[in-house]
PDB file of C-alpha atoms in Angstrom:
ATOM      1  CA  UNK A 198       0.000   0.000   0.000  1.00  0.00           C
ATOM      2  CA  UNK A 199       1.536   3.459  -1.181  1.00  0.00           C
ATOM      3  CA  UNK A 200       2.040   5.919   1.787  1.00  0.00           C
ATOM      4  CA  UNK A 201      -0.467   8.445   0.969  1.00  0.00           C
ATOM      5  CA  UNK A 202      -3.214   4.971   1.074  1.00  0.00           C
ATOM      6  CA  UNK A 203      -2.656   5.016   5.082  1.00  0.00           C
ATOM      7  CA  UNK A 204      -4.999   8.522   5.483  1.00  0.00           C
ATOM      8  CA  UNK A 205      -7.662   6.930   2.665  1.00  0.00           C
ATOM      9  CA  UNK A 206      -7.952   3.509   4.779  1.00  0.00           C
ATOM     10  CA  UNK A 207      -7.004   4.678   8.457  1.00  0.00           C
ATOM     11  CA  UNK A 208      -9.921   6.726  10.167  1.00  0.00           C
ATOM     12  CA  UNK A 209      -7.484   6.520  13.150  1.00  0.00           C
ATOM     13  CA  UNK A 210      -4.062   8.144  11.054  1.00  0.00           C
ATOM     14  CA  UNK A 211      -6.848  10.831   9.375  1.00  0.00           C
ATOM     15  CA  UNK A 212      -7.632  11.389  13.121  1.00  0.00           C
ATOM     16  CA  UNK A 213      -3.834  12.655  14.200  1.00  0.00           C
ATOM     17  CA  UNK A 214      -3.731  15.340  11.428  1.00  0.00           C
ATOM     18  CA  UNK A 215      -7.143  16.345  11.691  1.00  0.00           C
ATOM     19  CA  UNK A 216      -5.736  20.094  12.774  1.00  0.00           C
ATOM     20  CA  UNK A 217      -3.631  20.519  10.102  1.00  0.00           C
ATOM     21  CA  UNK A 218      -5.802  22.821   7.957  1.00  0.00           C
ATOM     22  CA  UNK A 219      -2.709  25.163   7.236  1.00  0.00           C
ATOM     23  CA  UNK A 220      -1.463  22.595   4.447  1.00  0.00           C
ATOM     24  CA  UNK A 221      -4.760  23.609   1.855  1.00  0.00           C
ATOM     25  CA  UNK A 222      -3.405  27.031   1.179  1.00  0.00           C
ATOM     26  CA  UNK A 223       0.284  25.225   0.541  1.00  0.00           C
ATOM     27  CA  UNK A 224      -1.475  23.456  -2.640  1.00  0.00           C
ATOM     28  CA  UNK A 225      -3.784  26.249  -3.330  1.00  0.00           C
ATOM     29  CA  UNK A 226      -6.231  29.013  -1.952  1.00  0.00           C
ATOM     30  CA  UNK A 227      -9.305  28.231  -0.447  1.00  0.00           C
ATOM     31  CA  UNK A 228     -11.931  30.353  -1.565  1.00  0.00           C
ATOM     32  CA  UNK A 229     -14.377  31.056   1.677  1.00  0.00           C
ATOM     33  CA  UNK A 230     -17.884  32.586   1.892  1.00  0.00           C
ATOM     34  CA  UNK A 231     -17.701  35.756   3.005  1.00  0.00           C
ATOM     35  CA  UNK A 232     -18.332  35.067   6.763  1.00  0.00           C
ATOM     36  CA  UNK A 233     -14.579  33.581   6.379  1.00  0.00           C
ATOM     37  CA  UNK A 234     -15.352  30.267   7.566  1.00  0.00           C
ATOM     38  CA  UNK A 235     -17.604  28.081   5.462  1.00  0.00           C
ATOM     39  CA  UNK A 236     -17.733  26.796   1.741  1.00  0.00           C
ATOM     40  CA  UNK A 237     -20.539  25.270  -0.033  1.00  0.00           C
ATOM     41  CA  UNK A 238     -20.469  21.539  -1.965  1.00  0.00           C
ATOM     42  CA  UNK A 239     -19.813  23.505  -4.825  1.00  0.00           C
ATOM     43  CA  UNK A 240     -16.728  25.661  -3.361  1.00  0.00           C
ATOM     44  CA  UNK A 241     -15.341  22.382  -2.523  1.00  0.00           C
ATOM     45  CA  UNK A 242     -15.530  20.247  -5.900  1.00  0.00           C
ATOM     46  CA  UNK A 243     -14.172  23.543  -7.185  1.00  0.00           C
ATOM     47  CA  UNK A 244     -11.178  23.536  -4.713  1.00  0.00           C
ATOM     48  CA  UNK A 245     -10.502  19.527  -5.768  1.00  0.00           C
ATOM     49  CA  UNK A 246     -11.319  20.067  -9.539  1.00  0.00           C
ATOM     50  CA  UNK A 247     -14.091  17.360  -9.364  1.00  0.00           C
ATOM     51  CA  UNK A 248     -17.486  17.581 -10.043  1.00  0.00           C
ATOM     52  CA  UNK A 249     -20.240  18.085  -7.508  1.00  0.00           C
ATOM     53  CA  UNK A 250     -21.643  14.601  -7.410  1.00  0.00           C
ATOM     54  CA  UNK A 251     -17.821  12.967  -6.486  1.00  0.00           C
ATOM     55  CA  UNK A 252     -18.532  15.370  -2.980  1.00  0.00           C
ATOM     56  CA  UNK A 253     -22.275  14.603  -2.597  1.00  0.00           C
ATOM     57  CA  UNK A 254     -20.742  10.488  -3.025  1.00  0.00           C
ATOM     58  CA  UNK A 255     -18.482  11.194  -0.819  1.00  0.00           C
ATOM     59  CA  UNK A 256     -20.470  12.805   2.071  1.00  0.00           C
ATOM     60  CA  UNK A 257     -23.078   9.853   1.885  1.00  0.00           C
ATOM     61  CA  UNK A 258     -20.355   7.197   2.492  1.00  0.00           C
ATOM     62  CA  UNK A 259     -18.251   9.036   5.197  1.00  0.00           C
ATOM     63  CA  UNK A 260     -21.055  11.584   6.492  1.00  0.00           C
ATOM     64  CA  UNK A 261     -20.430  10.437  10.194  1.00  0.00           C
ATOM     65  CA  UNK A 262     -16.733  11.410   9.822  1.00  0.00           C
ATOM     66  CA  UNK A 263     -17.155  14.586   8.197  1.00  0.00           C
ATOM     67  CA  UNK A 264     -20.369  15.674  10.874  1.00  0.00           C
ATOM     68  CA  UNK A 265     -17.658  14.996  13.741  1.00  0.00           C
ATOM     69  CA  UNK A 266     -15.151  17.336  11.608  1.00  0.00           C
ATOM     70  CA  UNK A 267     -17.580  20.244  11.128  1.00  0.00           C
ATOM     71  CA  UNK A 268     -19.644  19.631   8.133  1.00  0.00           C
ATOM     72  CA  UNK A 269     -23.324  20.785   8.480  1.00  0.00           C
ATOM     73  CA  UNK A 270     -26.305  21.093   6.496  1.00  0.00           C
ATOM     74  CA  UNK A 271     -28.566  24.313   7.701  1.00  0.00           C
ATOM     75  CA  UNK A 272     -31.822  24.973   6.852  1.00  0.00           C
ATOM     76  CA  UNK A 273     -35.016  27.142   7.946  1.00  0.00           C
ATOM     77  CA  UNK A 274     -34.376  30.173   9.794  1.00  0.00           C
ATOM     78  CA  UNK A 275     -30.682  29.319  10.198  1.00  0.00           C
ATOM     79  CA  UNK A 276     -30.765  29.225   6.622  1.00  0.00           C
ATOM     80  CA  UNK A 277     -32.305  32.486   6.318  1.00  0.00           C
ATOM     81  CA  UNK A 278     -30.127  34.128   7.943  1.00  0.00           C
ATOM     82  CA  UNK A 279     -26.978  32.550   6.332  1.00  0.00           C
ATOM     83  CA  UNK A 280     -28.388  33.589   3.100  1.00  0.00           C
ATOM     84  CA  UNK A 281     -28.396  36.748   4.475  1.00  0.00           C
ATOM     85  CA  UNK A 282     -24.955  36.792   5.769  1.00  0.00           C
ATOM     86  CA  UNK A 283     -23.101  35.754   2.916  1.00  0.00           C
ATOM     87  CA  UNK A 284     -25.148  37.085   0.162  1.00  0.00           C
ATOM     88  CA  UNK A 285     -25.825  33.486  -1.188  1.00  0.00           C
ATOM     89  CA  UNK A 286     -28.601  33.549  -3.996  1.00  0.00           C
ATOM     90  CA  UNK A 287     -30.362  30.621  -3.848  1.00  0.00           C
ATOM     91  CA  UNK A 288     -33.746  29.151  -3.216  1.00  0.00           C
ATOM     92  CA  UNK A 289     -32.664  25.800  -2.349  1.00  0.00           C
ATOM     93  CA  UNK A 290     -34.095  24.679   0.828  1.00  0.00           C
ATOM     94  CA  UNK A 291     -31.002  23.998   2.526  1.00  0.00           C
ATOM     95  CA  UNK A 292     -27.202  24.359   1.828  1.00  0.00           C
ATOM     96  CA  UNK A 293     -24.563  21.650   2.791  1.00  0.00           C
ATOM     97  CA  UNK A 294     -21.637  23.685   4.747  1.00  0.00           C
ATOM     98  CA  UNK A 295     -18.027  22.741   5.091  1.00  0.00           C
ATOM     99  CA  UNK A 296     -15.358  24.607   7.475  1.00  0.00           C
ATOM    100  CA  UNK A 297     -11.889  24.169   6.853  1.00  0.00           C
ATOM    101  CA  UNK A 298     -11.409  21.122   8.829  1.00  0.00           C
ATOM    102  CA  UNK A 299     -14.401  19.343   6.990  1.00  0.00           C
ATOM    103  CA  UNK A 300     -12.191  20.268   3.664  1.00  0.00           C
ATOM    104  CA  UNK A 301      -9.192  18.835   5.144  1.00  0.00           C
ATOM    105  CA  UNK A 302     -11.164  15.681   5.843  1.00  0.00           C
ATOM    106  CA  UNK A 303     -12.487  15.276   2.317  1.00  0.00           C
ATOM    107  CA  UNK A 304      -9.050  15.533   0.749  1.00  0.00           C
ATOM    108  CA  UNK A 305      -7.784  12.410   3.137  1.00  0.00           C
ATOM    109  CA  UNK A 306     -10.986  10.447   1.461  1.00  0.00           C
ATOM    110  CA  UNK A 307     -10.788  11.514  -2.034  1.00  0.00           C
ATOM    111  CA  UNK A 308      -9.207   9.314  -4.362  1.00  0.00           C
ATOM    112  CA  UNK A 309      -9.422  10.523  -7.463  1.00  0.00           C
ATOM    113  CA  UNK A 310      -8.298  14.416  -7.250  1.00  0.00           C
ATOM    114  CA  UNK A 311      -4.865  15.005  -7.729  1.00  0.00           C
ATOM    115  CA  UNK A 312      -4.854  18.567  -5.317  1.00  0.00           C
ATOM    116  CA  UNK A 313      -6.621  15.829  -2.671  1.00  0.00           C
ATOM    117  CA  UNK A 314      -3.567  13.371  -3.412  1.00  0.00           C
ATOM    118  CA  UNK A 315      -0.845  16.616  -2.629  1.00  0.00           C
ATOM    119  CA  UNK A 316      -2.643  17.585   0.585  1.00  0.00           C
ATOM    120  CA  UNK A 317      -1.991  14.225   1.600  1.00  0.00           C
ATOM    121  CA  UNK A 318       1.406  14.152   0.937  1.00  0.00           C
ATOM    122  CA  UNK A 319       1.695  17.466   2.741  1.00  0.00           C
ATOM    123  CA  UNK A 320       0.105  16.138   5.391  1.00  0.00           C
ATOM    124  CA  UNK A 321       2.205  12.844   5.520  1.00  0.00           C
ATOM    125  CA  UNK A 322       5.397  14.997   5.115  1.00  0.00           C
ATOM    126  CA  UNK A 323       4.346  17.419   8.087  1.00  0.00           C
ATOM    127  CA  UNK A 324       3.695  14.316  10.194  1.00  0.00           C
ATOM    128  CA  UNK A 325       7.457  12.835   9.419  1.00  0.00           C
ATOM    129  CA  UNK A 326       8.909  16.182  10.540  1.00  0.00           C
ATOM    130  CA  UNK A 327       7.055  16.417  13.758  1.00  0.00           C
ATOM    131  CA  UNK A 328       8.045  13.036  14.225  1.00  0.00           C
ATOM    132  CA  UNK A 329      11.721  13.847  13.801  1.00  0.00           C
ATOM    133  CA  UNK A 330      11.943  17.226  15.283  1.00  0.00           C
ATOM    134  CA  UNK A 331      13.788  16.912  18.872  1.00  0.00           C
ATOM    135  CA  UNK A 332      12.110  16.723  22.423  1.00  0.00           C
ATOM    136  CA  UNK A 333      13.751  18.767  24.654  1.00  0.00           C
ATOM    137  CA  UNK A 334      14.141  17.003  27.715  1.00  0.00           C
ATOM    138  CA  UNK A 335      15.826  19.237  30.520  1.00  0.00           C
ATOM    139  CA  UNK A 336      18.176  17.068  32.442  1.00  0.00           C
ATOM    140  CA  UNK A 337      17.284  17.301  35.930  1.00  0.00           C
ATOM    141  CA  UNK A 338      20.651  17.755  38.283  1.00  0.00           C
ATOM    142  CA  UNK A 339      21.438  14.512  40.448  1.00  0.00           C
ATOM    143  CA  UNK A 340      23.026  15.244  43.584  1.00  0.00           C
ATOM    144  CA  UNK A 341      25.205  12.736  44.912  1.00  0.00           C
ATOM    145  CA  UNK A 342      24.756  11.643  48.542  1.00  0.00           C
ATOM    146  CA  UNK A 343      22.765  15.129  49.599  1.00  0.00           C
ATOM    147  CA  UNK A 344      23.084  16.414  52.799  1.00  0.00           C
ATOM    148  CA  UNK A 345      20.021  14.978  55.780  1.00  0.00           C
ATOM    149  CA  UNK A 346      17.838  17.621  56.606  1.00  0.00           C
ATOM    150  CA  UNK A 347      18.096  19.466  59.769  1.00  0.00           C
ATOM    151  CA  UNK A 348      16.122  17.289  62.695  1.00  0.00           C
ATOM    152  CA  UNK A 349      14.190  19.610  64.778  1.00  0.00           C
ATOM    153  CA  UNK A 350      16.002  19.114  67.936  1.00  0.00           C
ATOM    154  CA  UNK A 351      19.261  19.581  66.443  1.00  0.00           C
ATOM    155  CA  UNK A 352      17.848  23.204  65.605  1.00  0.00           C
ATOM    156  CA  UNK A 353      16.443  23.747  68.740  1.00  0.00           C
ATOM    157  CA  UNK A 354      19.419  23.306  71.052  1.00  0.00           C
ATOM    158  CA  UNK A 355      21.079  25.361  68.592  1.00  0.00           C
ATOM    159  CA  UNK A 356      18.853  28.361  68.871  1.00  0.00           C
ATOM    160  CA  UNK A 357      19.214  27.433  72.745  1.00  0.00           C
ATOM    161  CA  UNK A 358      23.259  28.140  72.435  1.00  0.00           C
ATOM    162  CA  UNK A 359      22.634  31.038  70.476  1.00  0.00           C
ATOM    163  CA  UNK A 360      20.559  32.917  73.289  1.00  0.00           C
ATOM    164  CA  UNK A 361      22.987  32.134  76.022  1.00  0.00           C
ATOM    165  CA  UNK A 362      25.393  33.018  73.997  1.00  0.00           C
ATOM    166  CA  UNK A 363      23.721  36.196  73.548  1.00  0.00           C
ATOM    167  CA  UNK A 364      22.602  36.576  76.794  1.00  0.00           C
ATOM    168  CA  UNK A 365      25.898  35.949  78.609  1.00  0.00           C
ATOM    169  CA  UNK A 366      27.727  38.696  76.365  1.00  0.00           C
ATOM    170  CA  UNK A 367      25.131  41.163  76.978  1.00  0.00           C
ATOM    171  CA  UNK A 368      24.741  40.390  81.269  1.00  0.00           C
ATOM    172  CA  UNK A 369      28.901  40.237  81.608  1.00  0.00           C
ATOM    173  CA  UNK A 370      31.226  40.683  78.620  1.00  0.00           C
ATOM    174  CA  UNK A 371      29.463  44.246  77.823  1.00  0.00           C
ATOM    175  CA  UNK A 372      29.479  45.706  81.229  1.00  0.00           C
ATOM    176  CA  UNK A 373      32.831  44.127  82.237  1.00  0.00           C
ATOM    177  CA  UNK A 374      34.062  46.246  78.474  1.00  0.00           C
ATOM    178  CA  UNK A 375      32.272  49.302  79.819  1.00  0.00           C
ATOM    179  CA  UNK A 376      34.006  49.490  82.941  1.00  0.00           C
ATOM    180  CA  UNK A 377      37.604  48.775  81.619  1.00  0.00           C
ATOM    181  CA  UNK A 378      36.681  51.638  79.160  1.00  0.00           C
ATOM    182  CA  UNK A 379      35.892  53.849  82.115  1.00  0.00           C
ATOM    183  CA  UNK A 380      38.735  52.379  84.135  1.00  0.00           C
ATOM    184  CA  UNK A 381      41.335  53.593  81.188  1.00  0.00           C
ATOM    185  CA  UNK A 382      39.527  56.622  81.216  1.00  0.00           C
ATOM    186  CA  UNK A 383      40.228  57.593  84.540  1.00  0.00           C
ATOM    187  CA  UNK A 384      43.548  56.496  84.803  1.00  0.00           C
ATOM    188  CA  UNK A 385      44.221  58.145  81.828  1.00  0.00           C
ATOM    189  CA  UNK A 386      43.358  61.772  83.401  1.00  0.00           C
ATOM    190  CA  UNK A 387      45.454  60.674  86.249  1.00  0.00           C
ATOM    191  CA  UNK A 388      48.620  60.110  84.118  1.00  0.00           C
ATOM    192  CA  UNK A 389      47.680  63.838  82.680  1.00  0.00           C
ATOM    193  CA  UNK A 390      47.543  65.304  86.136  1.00  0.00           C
ATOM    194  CA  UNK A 391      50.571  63.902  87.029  1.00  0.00           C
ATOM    195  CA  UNK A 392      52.178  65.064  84.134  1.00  0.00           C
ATOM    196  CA  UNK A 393      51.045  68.530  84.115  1.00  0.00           C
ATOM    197  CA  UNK A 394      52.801  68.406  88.005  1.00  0.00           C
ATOM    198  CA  UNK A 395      56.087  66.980  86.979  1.00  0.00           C
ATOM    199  CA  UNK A 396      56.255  69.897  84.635  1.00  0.00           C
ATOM    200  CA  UNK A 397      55.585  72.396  87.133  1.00  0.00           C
ATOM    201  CA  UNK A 398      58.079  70.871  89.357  1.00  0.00           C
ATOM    202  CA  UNK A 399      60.489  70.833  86.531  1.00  0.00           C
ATOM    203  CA  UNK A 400      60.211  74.473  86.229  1.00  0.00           C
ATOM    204  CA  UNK A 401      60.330  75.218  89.949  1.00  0.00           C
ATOM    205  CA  UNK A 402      63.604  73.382  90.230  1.00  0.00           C
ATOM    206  CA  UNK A 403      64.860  74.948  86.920  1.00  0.00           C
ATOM    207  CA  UNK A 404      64.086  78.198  88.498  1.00  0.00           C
ATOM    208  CA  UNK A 405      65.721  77.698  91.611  1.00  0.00           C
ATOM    209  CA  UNK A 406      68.756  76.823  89.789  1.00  0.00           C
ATOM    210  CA  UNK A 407      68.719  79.575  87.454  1.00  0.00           C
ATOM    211  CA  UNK A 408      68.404  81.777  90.710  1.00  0.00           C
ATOM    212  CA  UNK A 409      71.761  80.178  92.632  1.00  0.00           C
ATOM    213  CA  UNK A 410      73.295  80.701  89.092  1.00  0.00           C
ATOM    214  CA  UNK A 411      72.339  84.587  89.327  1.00  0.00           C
ATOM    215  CA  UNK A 412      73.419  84.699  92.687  1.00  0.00           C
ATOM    216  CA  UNK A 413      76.792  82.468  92.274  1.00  0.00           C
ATOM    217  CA  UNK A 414      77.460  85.111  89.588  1.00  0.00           C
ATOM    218  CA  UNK A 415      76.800  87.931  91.482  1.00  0.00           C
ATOM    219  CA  UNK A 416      79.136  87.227  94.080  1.00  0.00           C
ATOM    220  CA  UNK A 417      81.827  86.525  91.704  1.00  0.00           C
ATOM    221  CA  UNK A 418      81.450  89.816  90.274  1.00  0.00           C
ATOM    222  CA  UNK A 419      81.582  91.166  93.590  1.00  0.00           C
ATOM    223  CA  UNK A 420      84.285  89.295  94.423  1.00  0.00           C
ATOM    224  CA  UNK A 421      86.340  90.376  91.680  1.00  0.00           C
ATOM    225  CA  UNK A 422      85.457  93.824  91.555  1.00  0.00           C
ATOM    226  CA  UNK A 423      87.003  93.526  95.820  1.00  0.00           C
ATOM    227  CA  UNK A 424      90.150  91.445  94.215  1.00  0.00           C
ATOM    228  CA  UNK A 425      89.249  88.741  96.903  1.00  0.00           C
ATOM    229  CA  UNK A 426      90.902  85.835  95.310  1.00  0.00           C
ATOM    230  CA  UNK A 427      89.937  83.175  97.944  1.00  0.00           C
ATOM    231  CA  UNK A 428      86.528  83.990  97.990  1.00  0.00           C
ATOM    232  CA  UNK A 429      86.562  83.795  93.683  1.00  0.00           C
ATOM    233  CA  UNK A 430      88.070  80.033  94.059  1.00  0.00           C
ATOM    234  CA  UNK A 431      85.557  78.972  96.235  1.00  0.00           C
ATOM    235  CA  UNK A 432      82.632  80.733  93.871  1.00  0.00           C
ATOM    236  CA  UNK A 433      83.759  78.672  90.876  1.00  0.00           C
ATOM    237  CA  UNK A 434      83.642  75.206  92.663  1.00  0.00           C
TER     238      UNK A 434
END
């Protein structure tokens, strides 16, 4: 059996490509009523280059298939207003309607139409690239031997530590800090004070010195100016 003979004997393969209306306008145009949806038996032969009665055959052997694919036949007021829609002149007393899927259907049944025989190949050659066209399949990441959760006690005694922890620094180690910080303090202006009286000492004794040294010198003037040599000797010891 040729390849394009699985969608004329398989209701099941015609099934998978049902949706695949786009390949009609790859062959040729389909000419829609002016609603944009529908075309009449006549439309359709047209579209196949058969004649009317090959459809009307067609819909009587298969007209179960082609209902559950869209095909209709309207009549009374629905009719009425269809007329009315798409400007159809006629006063038959009902029109047979095909959508695009409906079309679709009839070229996987029609047998002797060669635009129905290159819709199937279409078809058949949209089918083998979806077939072949690669699944991308994210890899999900393995970890290798991943660490055991947490156990609830193990967290507990370790939010435990962390408030003694916490609680010890802030009842000892802060105020035990604070009072070394004070402690340094006050030293601290000790050591100043202290300084500040070694240099006034330092400039007491410097000044008492520098005084002697005045006096010392004037004696020694005095004794020289008196030509007391004893008394210069003992002056400059």
């Amino acid at each position: 059996m040729a390849i394009e003979a699985v969608l004329l004997e398989s209701p099941t393969m015609r099934a998978t490509v049902a949706d695949r209306v786009e390949v009609l306008d790859r062959v040729q145009a389909l000419a829609l009523l002016p609603d944009g949806v529908h075309v009449t038996t006549e439309g359709v032969a047209a579209y196949f280059g058969v004649g009317e009665k090959a459809i009307y055959s067609l819909v009587l052997d298969n007209r179960a298939e082609l209902v559950s694919n869209g095909y209709t036949v309207v009549t009374g007021g629905r009719l009425t207003s269809f007329k009315e829609v798409c400007q159809v002149q006629s006063r038959a007393k009902s029109i047979a309607l095909f959508n695009r899927r409906t079309v679709l259907n009839v070229a996987m049944l029609l047998r002797d139409s060669e635009t129905a025989r290159q819709v199937r190949c279409y078809l058949l050659d949209a089918e083998e690239a979806g077939r072949r066209r690669p699944v991308d399949n994210p890899v999900t990441e393995v970890v290798d031997n991943p660490p055991p959760p947490e156990s609830s006690l193990d967290a507990a005694v370790a939010r435990i530590a962390e408030n003694v922890i916490r609680s010890v620094i802030s009842m000892a180690v802060t105020p035990l800090l604070n009072s070394l910080v004070t402690e340094v303090g006050n030293n601290s202006r000790k050591i100043d004070a202290m300084t500040d009286r070694v240099d006034r000492l330092e400039r007491i004794v410097l000044d008492d010195e520098e005084k002697a040294l005045a006096r010392r010198r004037l004696r020694l003037l005095r004794a020289l100016d008196e030509g007391v040599e004893e008394s210069v000797d003992e002056l400059l010891v």
